[in-house]
């Protein structure tokens, strides 16, 4: 079963790497064909090259890519607020009227009516393109914010680690294992702001515009590290489900390590080693998720797999050294993910699946 990461369009935090233990390959929507990192590969690029991540570009820019790239580079270099300016520039031509005048003959009246239909279609297409440009820009700006937040949090974590080591040296009361455990727990706490950075509603709206253009919408589960984004989908379901106020079915108890390495390439090695040794349990997890999507009776789902999974995680990544991250699986009965993200598809009987790692 394919997993689709949202609403982020890249991986910029070491706290996100453990999710690849649960999903050996994650699909990702990208705003454009270009990488958002100048002068080198981003962690996302490296994950794609390693085969752990598959990028999808629902709306390639093609010949307009160079224009978008210059805009992004300008934002990176100057740091000005171009979001509002871009929206104004794109939409500025939509209200332009054709001022040409022709005699009001029978032939020209028909011609003008036909042209009015064509102009209406043209304006509609221009508005659609404008919204997509705005969505791309919002998602790129969100990536910039993610990277800046990660740099800040990494600095804070580094200072905290040095302070803990110094304290241990002075007091002589903490051993190395305790220091590592404290550091892992501190990293999870200081990283909380990353998962909630920015305006999630705005970001989700922008991401949804790209998703609507995607040709692959079936048999997918959504995957996120943003509790705010998950809460929005749960609220949408509660408002629009057949029985208003209904909550999705929750499956808890699966865990992941909080930290498998700060650098992406060593983390990839650990992910690949784990997947090689635990391919069977990973495949069984995917199989049961797909079953959940089609199964009306959800009680006891995945319970038989949970203990085996957590045991393998503990053997490979001991809690005292790597910390823990909670996994919550939301199941939306007879309510596919496409309905949570767009118009309700009343014909579908599939259950929507959302996996939150926090």
Short mmCIF file of C-alpha atoms in Angstrom, two decimals:
data_model
loop_
_atom_site.label_atom_id
_atom_site.label_comp_id
_atom_site.label_asym_id
_atom_site.label_seq_id
_atom_site.Cartn_x
_atom_site.Cartn_y
_atom_site.Cartn_z
CA UNK A 1 0.00 0.00 0.00
CA UNK A 2 1.47 3.34 -1.02
CA UNK A 3 2.01 6.00 1.61
CA UNK A 4 1.83 9.68 0.70
CA UNK A 5 3.61 12.19 2.94
CA UNK A 6 1.77 15.45 3.65
CA UNK A 7 1.55 18.42 3.88
CA UNK A 8 5.34 18.79 3.73
CA UNK A 9 7.00 18.47 0.35
CA UNK A 10 10.43 17.43 1.64
CA UNK A 11 12.33 15.90 4.54
CA UNK A 12 14.46 18.34 6.51
CA UNK A 13 14.54 16.97 10.05
CA UNK A 14 16.38 13.98 11.47
CA UNK A 15 13.25 13.33 13.52
CA UNK A 16 11.48 12.37 10.28
CA UNK A 17 13.93 9.62 9.27
CA UNK A 18 12.48 6.88 11.55
CA UNK A 19 9.20 6.85 9.58
CA UNK A 20 11.06 5.03 6.78
CA UNK A 21 11.35 2.04 9.12
CA UNK A 22 7.57 1.67 8.95
CA UNK A 23 7.24 2.62 5.27
CA UNK A 24 10.30 1.51 3.25
CA UNK A 25 9.25 3.79 0.38
CA UNK A 26 7.31 7.01 0.82
CA UNK A 27 5.70 9.03 -1.96
CA UNK A 28 6.06 12.78 -1.91
CA UNK A 29 4.41 15.59 -3.87
CA UNK A 30 6.86 18.21 -5.12
CA UNK A 31 5.92 21.79 -6.13
CA UNK A 32 8.24 21.82 -9.16
CA UNK A 33 11.02 20.00 -10.95
CA UNK A 34 13.83 21.78 -9.08
CA UNK A 35 15.49 21.03 -5.76
CA UNK A 36 15.05 23.76 -3.16
CA UNK A 37 18.68 23.54 -2.00
CA UNK A 38 21.34 25.48 -3.88
CA UNK A 39 24.81 24.09 -4.39
CA UNK A 40 24.21 20.52 -3.29
CA UNK A 41 21.78 17.74 -2.51
CA UNK A 42 19.09 18.11 0.12
CA UNK A 43 18.20 15.22 2.46
CA UNK A 44 15.13 14.72 0.26
CA UNK A 45 17.32 14.38 -2.85
CA UNK A 46 19.51 11.82 -1.08
CA UNK A 47 16.48 9.82 0.11
CA UNK A 48 15.13 9.81 -3.46
CA UNK A 49 18.47 8.65 -4.84
CA UNK A 50 18.56 5.85 -2.24
CA UNK A 51 15.14 4.64 -3.40
CA UNK A 52 13.43 5.35 -0.08
CA UNK A 53 11.39 8.23 -1.42
CA UNK A 54 9.56 8.64 -4.72
CA UNK A 55 8.80 12.19 -5.80
CA UNK A 56 5.74 13.08 -7.84
CA UNK A 57 5.28 16.39 -9.64
CA UNK A 58 1.54 16.70 -10.40
CA UNK A 59 1.96 20.00 -12.26
CA UNK A 60 5.34 20.32 -13.99
CA UNK A 61 6.24 23.85 -15.00
CA UNK A 62 8.11 22.82 -18.18
CA UNK A 63 9.06 25.98 -20.08
CA UNK A 64 8.04 28.19 -17.12
CA UNK A 65 10.44 26.42 -14.76
CA UNK A 66 13.24 28.97 -15.25
CA UNK A 67 10.89 31.81 -14.24
CA UNK A 68 9.87 29.98 -11.07
CA UNK A 69 13.48 29.08 -10.30
CA UNK A 70 14.58 32.72 -10.56
CA UNK A 71 11.75 33.73 -8.24
CA UNK A 72 12.76 31.11 -5.65
CA UNK A 73 16.42 32.11 -5.86
CA UNK A 74 15.45 35.75 -5.42
CA UNK A 75 13.45 34.91 -2.30
CA UNK A 76 16.35 32.87 -0.89
CA UNK A 77 18.89 35.62 -1.51
CA UNK A 78 16.87 38.62 -0.38
CA UNK A 79 14.41 37.12 2.10
CA UNK A 80 11.67 39.61 1.17
CA UNK A 81 7.98 38.82 1.41
CA UNK A 82 7.10 38.05 -2.20
CA UNK A 83 4.03 35.88 -1.53
CA UNK A 84 1.49 38.70 -1.71
CA UNK A 85 3.31 40.30 -4.65
CA UNK A 86 3.22 37.07 -6.62
CA UNK A 87 -0.50 36.67 -6.10
CA UNK A 88 -1.08 40.25 -7.24
CA UNK A 89 1.12 39.83 -10.30
CA UNK A 90 -0.53 36.59 -11.37
CA UNK A 91 -4.08 37.79 -10.86
CA UNK A 92 -3.53 41.29 -12.24
CA UNK A 93 -4.31 40.30 -15.81
CA UNK A 94 -7.48 38.37 -15.08
CA UNK A 95 -9.81 41.34 -15.22
CA UNK A 96 -8.44 42.75 -18.46
CA UNK A 97 -11.17 43.37 -21.00
CA UNK A 98 -11.05 43.27 -24.76
CA UNK A 99 -11.54 46.88 -25.83
CA UNK A 100 -11.69 46.21 -29.55
CA UNK A 101 -14.90 47.41 -31.17
CA UNK A 102 -16.75 45.82 -34.09
CA UNK A 103 -20.05 46.71 -35.77
CA UNK A 104 -22.98 45.01 -34.04
CA UNK A 105 -24.01 42.88 -37.02
CA UNK A 106 -25.70 39.50 -36.77
CA UNK A 107 -22.38 37.81 -37.64
CA UNK A 108 -20.34 39.82 -35.13
CA UNK A 109 -22.90 39.29 -32.33
CA UNK A 110 -22.59 35.51 -32.77
CA UNK A 111 -18.82 35.86 -32.97
CA UNK A 112 -18.75 37.90 -29.76
CA UNK A 113 -20.90 35.34 -27.93
CA UNK A 114 -18.57 32.53 -28.98
CA UNK A 115 -15.55 34.61 -28.06
CA UNK A 116 -17.10 35.37 -24.66
CA UNK A 117 -17.28 31.62 -23.96
CA UNK A 118 -13.66 31.21 -25.00
CA UNK A 119 -12.61 34.18 -22.87
CA UNK A 120 -14.49 32.73 -19.89
CA UNK A 121 -12.65 29.43 -20.33
CA UNK A 122 -9.38 31.32 -20.66
CA UNK A 123 -9.98 33.28 -17.45
CA UNK A 124 -10.96 30.10 -15.61
CA UNK A 125 -7.72 28.46 -16.75
CA UNK A 126 -5.74 31.56 -15.74
CA UNK A 127 -7.27 31.43 -12.27
CA UNK A 128 -6.42 27.74 -11.97
CA UNK A 129 -2.83 28.44 -13.00
CA UNK A 130 -2.65 31.35 -10.56
CA UNK A 131 -3.78 29.15 -7.69
CA UNK A 132 -1.21 26.52 -8.61
CA UNK A 133 1.57 29.12 -8.72
CA UNK A 134 0.50 30.41 -5.33
CA UNK A 135 0.38 26.85 -3.97
CA UNK A 136 3.89 26.15 -5.25
CA UNK A 137 5.21 29.33 -3.67
CA UNK A 138 3.55 28.65 -0.30
CA UNK A 139 4.98 25.12 -0.21
CA UNK A 140 8.46 26.34 -1.15
CA UNK A 141 8.35 29.03 1.53
CA UNK A 142 7.25 26.37 4.01
CA UNK A 143 10.30 24.31 3.05
CA UNK A 144 12.53 27.31 3.71
CA UNK A 145 10.92 27.69 7.12
CA UNK A 146 11.40 23.98 7.87
CA UNK A 147 15.11 24.17 7.10
CA UNK A 148 15.59 27.30 9.18
CA UNK A 149 13.71 25.73 12.08
CA UNK A 150 15.82 22.58 11.79
CA UNK A 151 19.05 24.60 11.94
CA UNK A 152 17.83 26.42 15.04
CA UNK A 153 16.68 23.23 16.74
CA UNK A 154 19.93 21.43 15.86
CA UNK A 155 21.86 24.29 17.44
CA UNK A 156 19.73 24.12 20.58
CA UNK A 157 20.15 20.34 20.77
CA UNK A 158 23.92 20.66 20.33
CA UNK A 159 24.18 23.18 23.16
CA UNK A 160 21.96 20.99 25.34
CA UNK A 161 24.19 17.96 24.66
CA UNK A 162 27.33 19.91 25.58
CA UNK A 163 25.68 21.14 28.77
CA UNK A 164 24.63 17.62 29.73
CA UNK A 165 28.11 16.25 29.09
CA UNK A 166 29.66 19.03 31.15
CA UNK A 167 27.20 18.43 33.96
CA UNK A 168 27.99 14.71 33.89
CA UNK A 169 31.72 15.40 34.03
CA UNK A 170 31.40 17.80 36.94
CA UNK A 171 28.99 15.71 38.96
CA UNK A 172 30.24 12.26 37.98
CA UNK A 173 26.75 10.92 38.45
CA UNK A 174 25.61 10.10 34.92
CA UNK A 175 26.93 7.29 32.78
CA UNK A 176 27.10 7.38 28.98
CA UNK A 177 23.83 5.50 28.52
CA UNK A 178 21.91 7.94 30.69
CA UNK A 179 23.42 10.87 28.80
CA UNK A 180 22.35 9.36 25.46
CA UNK A 181 18.86 8.71 26.78
CA UNK A 182 18.51 12.26 28.11
CA UNK A 183 19.79 13.64 24.82
CA UNK A 184 17.28 11.60 22.79
CA UNK A 185 14.43 12.79 25.00
CA UNK A 186 15.61 16.39 24.79
CA UNK A 187 15.83 16.17 21.00
CA UNK A 188 12.19 15.09 20.84
CA UNK A 189 11.11 17.97 23.09
CA UNK A 190 13.07 20.69 21.31
CA UNK A 191 11.93 19.36 17.94
CA UNK A 192 8.24 19.79 18.69
CA UNK A 193 8.17 23.25 17.15
CA UNK A 194 9.27 21.89 13.77
CA UNK A 195 6.26 19.68 13.47
CA UNK A 196 3.99 22.63 14.17
CA UNK A 197 5.94 25.30 12.25
CA UNK A 198 4.06 27.71 10.03
CA UNK A 199 0.42 28.07 9.18
CA UNK A 200 -0.64 24.45 8.75
CA UNK A 201 -4.07 25.30 7.35
CA UNK A 202 -2.54 27.48 4.63
CA UNK A 203 0.06 24.84 3.90
CA UNK A 204 -2.53 22.07 3.74
CA UNK A 205 -4.68 24.11 1.34
CA UNK A 206 -1.68 24.62 -0.93
CA UNK A 207 -0.74 20.94 -0.77
CA UNK A 208 -4.34 19.93 -1.54
CA UNK A 209 -4.25 21.99 -4.75
CA UNK A 210 -1.31 19.92 -5.95
CA UNK A 211 -2.96 16.70 -4.79
CA UNK A 212 -6.07 17.48 -6.83
CA UNK A 213 -3.90 17.44 -9.96
CA UNK A 214 -2.36 14.06 -9.09
CA UNK A 215 -3.35 11.13 -11.28
CA UNK A 216 -2.76 8.61 -8.45
CA UNK A 217 -5.35 8.87 -5.70
CA UNK A 218 -6.42 5.29 -5.00
CA UNK A 219 -5.14 2.72 -2.50
CA UNK A 220 -3.02 5.20 -0.61
CA UNK A 221 -2.67 6.11 3.01
CA UNK A 222 -1.65 9.55 4.19
CA UNK A 223 1.42 9.87 6.39
CA UNK A 224 2.30 12.93 8.45
CA UNK A 225 4.48 14.12 11.32
CA UNK A 226 2.21 17.13 11.89
CA UNK A 227 -0.41 16.65 14.59
CA UNK A 228 -2.03 19.93 13.52
CA UNK A 229 -2.53 18.60 9.98
CA UNK A 230 -3.96 15.33 11.32
CA UNK A 231 -6.32 17.27 13.61
CA UNK A 232 -7.64 19.24 10.63
CA UNK A 233 -8.52 16.06 8.72
CA UNK A 234 -10.14 14.53 11.80
CA UNK A 235 -12.21 17.70 12.25
CA UNK A 236 -13.21 17.67 8.57
CA UNK A 237 -14.39 14.08 8.95
CA UNK A 238 -16.32 14.87 12.12
CA UNK A 239 -18.16 17.69 10.33
CA UNK A 240 -18.99 15.88 7.10
CA UNK A 241 -19.38 12.20 8.05
CA UNK A 242 -22.80 10.58 7.63
CA UNK A 243 -23.27 10.87 11.39
CA UNK A 244 -21.95 14.30 12.35
CA UNK A 245 -19.61 14.33 15.31
CA UNK A 246 -18.34 10.83 14.54
CA UNK A 247 -14.68 10.27 15.37
CA UNK A 248 -12.39 8.10 13.24
CA UNK A 249 -11.28 4.73 14.60
CA UNK A 250 -7.85 4.98 16.24
CA UNK A 251 -5.19 2.27 16.45
CA UNK A 252 -2.38 3.00 18.90
CA UNK A 253 0.58 1.15 20.37
CA UNK A 254 3.01 0.99 17.45
CA UNK A 255 6.28 2.78 18.19
CA UNK A 256 9.34 4.04 16.34
CA UNK A 257 12.72 5.21 17.63
CA UNK A 258 12.86 8.94 18.22
CA UNK A 259 16.34 9.19 16.72
CA UNK A 260 18.29 7.00 14.28
CA UNK A 261 21.00 9.53 13.41
CA UNK A 262 21.38 13.21 12.69
CA UNK A 263 22.88 12.80 9.22
CA UNK A 264 20.78 11.40 6.41
CA UNK A 265 23.25 8.94 4.87
CA UNK A 266 24.05 7.00 8.09
CA UNK A 267 20.30 7.02 8.82
CA UNK A 268 19.64 5.52 5.38
CA UNK A 269 22.12 2.72 6.12
CA UNK A 270 20.30 1.92 9.38
CA UNK A 271 16.93 2.00 7.60
CA UNK A 272 18.13 -0.34 4.86
CA UNK A 273 19.68 -2.76 7.37
CA UNK A 274 16.45 -2.84 9.37
CA UNK A 275 14.36 -3.39 6.22
CA UNK A 276 16.59 -6.22 5.06
CA UNK A 277 16.23 -8.04 8.38
CA UNK A 278 12.54 -7.26 8.89
CA UNK A 279 11.13 -7.33 5.36
CA UNK A 280 8.48 -9.88 6.31
CA UNK A 281 7.00 -7.85 9.16
CA UNK A 282 7.08 -4.68 7.04
CA UNK A 283 5.23 -6.44 4.24
CA UNK A 284 2.68 -7.79 6.72
CA UNK A 285 2.10 -4.28 8.05
CA UNK A 286 1.47 -2.99 4.52
CA UNK A 287 -0.83 -5.93 3.81
CA UNK A 288 -2.89 -5.29 6.92
CA UNK A 289 -3.14 -1.57 6.15
CA UNK A 290 -4.56 -2.45 2.74
CA UNK A 291 -6.98 -4.84 4.44
CA UNK A 292 -8.01 -2.04 6.81
CA UNK A 293 -8.88 0.10 3.82
CA UNK A 294 -11.49 -2.44 2.69
CA UNK A 295 -12.57 -4.08 5.96
CA UNK A 296 -15.82 -2.90 7.62
CA UNK A 297 -14.99 -4.56 10.97
CA UNK A 298 -12.08 -2.64 12.50
CA UNK A 299 -12.05 -4.03 16.04
CA UNK A 300 -8.77 -5.73 16.91
CA UNK A 301 -7.12 -4.64 13.67
CA UNK A 302 -3.32 -4.90 13.66
CA UNK A 303 -3.28 -6.02 17.30
CA UNK A 304 -1.52 -9.28 16.47
CA UNK A 305 1.30 -7.47 14.69
CA UNK A 306 1.89 -4.70 17.23
CA UNK A 307 3.90 -6.68 19.79
CA UNK A 308 6.13 -8.29 17.15
CA UNK A 309 6.82 -4.91 15.60
CA UNK A 310 7.70 -3.20 18.87
CA UNK A 311 9.95 -6.11 19.82
CA UNK A 312 11.95 -5.75 16.60
CA UNK A 313 12.24 -2.00 17.14
CA UNK A 314 13.51 -2.54 20.70
CA UNK A 315 16.09 -5.09 19.58
CA UNK A 316 17.50 -2.80 16.90
CA UNK A 317 16.98 0.61 18.51
CA UNK A 318 16.87 0.27 22.33
CA UNK A 319 14.56 2.79 23.95
CA UNK A 320 17.17 3.99 26.45
CA UNK A 321 19.48 5.08 23.64
CA UNK A 322 17.12 6.10 20.86
CA UNK A 323 13.97 7.26 22.65
CA UNK A 324 10.53 6.57 21.25
CA UNK A 325 7.99 8.16 18.93
CA UNK A 326 4.31 7.25 19.03
CA UNK A 327 2.40 6.06 15.95
CA UNK A 328 -1.36 6.57 15.66
CA UNK A 329 -3.34 5.05 12.78
CA UNK A 330 -6.66 6.76 11.99
CA UNK A 331 -9.29 4.85 10.02
CA UNK A 332 -12.18 6.79 8.47
CA UNK A 333 -14.97 4.26 7.76
CA UNK A 334 -16.38 4.49 4.21
CA UNK A 335 -14.64 7.83 3.81
CA UNK A 336 -11.62 7.70 1.48
CA UNK A 337 -8.76 10.12 1.86
CA UNK A 338 -9.77 11.88 -1.36
CA UNK A 339 -13.00 12.89 0.40
CA UNK A 340 -11.07 14.38 3.32
CA UNK A 341 -8.93 16.39 0.94
CA UNK A 342 -11.56 17.38 -1.60
CA UNK A 343 -15.15 16.82 -2.71
CA UNK A 344 -16.88 13.92 -0.97
CA UNK A 345 -16.94 10.73 -3.06
CA UNK A 346 -20.18 9.17 -1.88
CA UNK A 347 -19.78 6.19 -4.24
CA UNK A 348 -16.65 4.86 -2.54
CA UNK A 349 -16.87 2.27 0.22
CA UNK A 350 -13.16 2.30 1.01
CA UNK A 351 -11.91 3.41 4.41
CA UNK A 352 -9.48 6.32 4.54
CA UNK A 353 -6.17 5.66 6.33
CA UNK A 354 -4.06 8.33 8.02
CA UNK A 355 -0.84 7.54 9.92
CA UNK A 356 0.46 10.13 12.39
CA UNK A 357 4.01 9.84 13.73
CA UNK A 358 4.74 12.27 16.55
#
